[in-house]
C-alpha positions as a printed NumPy array, in Angstrom:
array([[-22.042,  -4.637,  -4.822],
       [-19.581,  -3.286,  -2.272],
       [-18.024,   0.049,  -1.642],
       [-14.714,   1.463,  -0.518],
       [-13.663,   4.511,   1.427],
       [-10.837,   6.577,  -0.046],
       [ -9.099,   9.615,   1.387],
       [ -8.593,  12.375,  -1.164],
       [ -4.871,  13.003,  -1.72 ],
       [ -5.549,  16.701,  -2.395],
       [ -7.94 ,  17.817,   0.355],
       [ -8.062,  14.873,   2.788],
       [-11.83 ,  14.363,   2.505],
       [-13.206,  10.867,   3.067],
       [-15.068,   9.594,  -0.015],
       [-17.359,   6.59 ,  -0.448],
       [-16.799,   4.918,  -3.827],
       [-18.767,   1.923,  -5.161],
       [-16.4  ,  -0.947,  -5.989],
       [-17.528,  -0.956,  -9.621],
       [-16.413,   2.712,  -9.964],
       [-12.838,   2.165,  -8.737],
       [-11.655,   1.437, -12.285],
       [-13.345,   4.617, -13.629],
       [-10.996,   7.313, -12.241],
       [-13.185,   8.391,  -9.299],
       [-13.033,  12.02 ,  -8.191],
       [-13.321,  13.606,  -4.761],
       [-16.844,  14.749,  -3.983],
       [-15.466,  17.836,  -2.239],
       [-12.608,  19.163,  -4.415],
       [-12.994,  17.053,  -7.606],
       [ -9.346,  15.868,  -7.522],
       [ -8.579,  12.332,  -8.663],
       [ -8.879,   9.862,  -5.797],
       [ -6.54 ,   7.406,  -7.562],
       [ -4.058,   9.683,  -9.366],
       [ -1.851,   6.937, -10.832],
       [  1.2  ,   7.949,  -8.8  ],
       [  2.36 ,   7.011,  -5.314],
       [  0.96 ,   9.331,  -2.647],
       [  3.535,  11.348,  -0.724],
       [  2.818,  10.812,   2.966],
       [  3.781,  12.289,   6.29 ],
       [  2.93 ,  10.748,   9.653],
       [ -0.559,  12.273,  10.054],
       [ -1.596,  11.463,   6.455],
       [ -0.427,   7.877,   6.896],
       [ -2.44 ,   7.561,  10.106],
       [ -5.546,   8.97 ,   8.369],
       [ -5.211,   6.479,   5.524],
       [ -4.732,   3.58 ,   7.935],
       [ -7.774,   4.64 ,   9.965],
       [-10.21 ,   5.237,   7.087],
       [ -9.136,   3.656,   3.768],
       [-10.503,   0.275,   2.791],
       [ -8.214,  -0.433,  -0.183],
       [ -4.99 ,  -2.248,   0.681],
       [ -2.193,   0.292,   1.169],
       [  1.457,  -0.387,   0.314],
       [  3.922,   2.145,   1.714],
       [  7.511,   2.524,   0.532],
       [  9.602,   3.782,   3.469],
       [ 12.653,   5.425,   1.87 ],
       [ 15.222,   8.239,   2.267],
       [ 16.732,  10.639,  -0.292],
       [ 20.322,   9.616,   0.5  ],
       [ 19.645,   5.872,   0.014],
       [ 21.076,   4.423,  -3.231],
       [ 18.797,   1.349,  -3.358],
       [ 15.803,   3.636,  -2.66 ],
       [ 16.741,   5.786,  -5.661],
       [ 17.063,   2.671,  -7.819],
       [ 13.641,   1.38 ,  -6.771],
       [ 11.793,   4.731,  -6.956],
       [ 11.035,   4.59 , -10.718],
       [  9.958,   0.93 , -10.424],
       [  7.549,   1.802,  -7.602],
       [  6.23 ,   4.855,  -9.483],
       [  5.666,   2.759, -12.613],
       [  3.711,   0.185, -10.595],
       [  1.288,   2.939,  -9.534],
       [  0.401,   3.511, -13.187],
       [ -0.3  ,  -0.145, -14.014],
       [ -3.946,  -0.635, -14.94 ],
       [ -3.885,  -4.061, -13.295],
       [ -3.361,  -2.358,  -9.906],
       [ -5.671,   0.641, -10.404],
       [ -8.522,   0.517,  -7.933],
       [ -7.175,  -2.623,  -6.258],
       [ -4.559,  -1.124,  -3.958],
       [ -2.983,   2.224,  -3.193],
       [  0.757,   2.876,  -3.33 ],
       [  2.361,   5.55 ,  -1.168],
       [  5.802,   6.762,  -0.095],
       [  7.062,   8.065,   3.231],
       [ 10.447,   9.834,   3.512],
       [ 11.967,   8.399,   6.704],
       [ 14.488,  11.23 ,   6.927],
       [ 11.787,  13.912,   7.052],
       [  9.287,  11.855,   9.067],
       [ 11.416,   9.979,  11.59 ],
       [  8.618,   9.573,  14.145],
       [  6.406,   7.744,  11.638],
       [  9.327,   5.544,  10.579],
       [ 10.076,   4.711,  14.209],
       [  6.42 ,   3.862,  14.876],
       [  6.669,   1.091,  12.267],
       [ 10.127,  -0.081,  13.344],
       [ 11.863,   0.8  ,  10.089],
       [ 15.482,  -0.297,  10.491],
       [ 16.574,  -0.617,   6.871],
       [ 15.437,   1.081,   3.713],
       [ 13.82 ,   0.726,   1.367],
       [ 11.146,  -1.172,   3.269],
       [  7.698,  -1.865,   1.862],
       [  4.822,  -2.479,   4.257],
       [  1.406,  -3.653,   3.072],
       [ -1.584,  -2.703,   5.22 ],
       [ -5.235,  -3.656,   5.102],
       [ -7.859,  -2.359,   7.489],
       [ -5.127,  -0.446,   9.321],
       [ -3.206,  -3.658,  10.109],
       [  0.187,  -4.672,   8.76 ],
       [ -0.102,  -7.668,   6.414],
       [  3.471,  -8.056,   5.199],
       [  6.852,  -6.371,   5.063],
       [  9.67 ,  -6.52 ,   2.505],
       [ 13.073,  -4.876,   2.957],
       [ 15.483,  -4.166,   0.121],
       [ 15.12 ,  -2.894,  -3.426],
       [ 12.989,  -4.972,  -5.799],
       [ 13.012,  -5.235,  -9.573],
       [  9.79 ,  -4.558, -11.471],
       [  9.007,  -8.286, -11.683],
       [  9.746,  -8.89 ,  -8.013],
       [  7.613,  -5.905,  -6.99 ],
       [  4.703,  -7.013,  -9.174],
       [  4.886, -10.521,  -7.701],
       [  5.043,  -9.205,  -4.119],
       [  2.102,  -6.829,  -4.705],
       [ -0.049,  -9.553,  -6.291],
       [ -0.72 , -11.135,  -2.915],
       [ -2.696,  -8.074,  -1.749],
       [ -5.37 ,  -7.756,  -4.43 ]])
């Protein structure tokens, strides 16, 4: 029986969660917020760095911008993926607005958007640029859980 470390999206506390509890809507031990809220986390540079340093679930970040047409087309597809029970407790989906957080985007060499980057243990596993359909996104995500 393993365990995972999750950062609370509400208060930033680090939580230890037994693997078998990941599917049971775990709550933060400090503030009682949902640790896996079923929606992509909204990140800034420091929150992304904290997740990369401490989380043990694979993390998939959508680097996007509000003026980007393909980003707007993919946003509901990405949000819907975060609600899929198949993915719950297996990976975490997050978004980072490259317009508002240019330093974080530059750190990861984002040159086109939308760009998805999958991380595990703080290391980049894979990268995908361009908007994906629901089926394409599901297929791409399946390699990380």
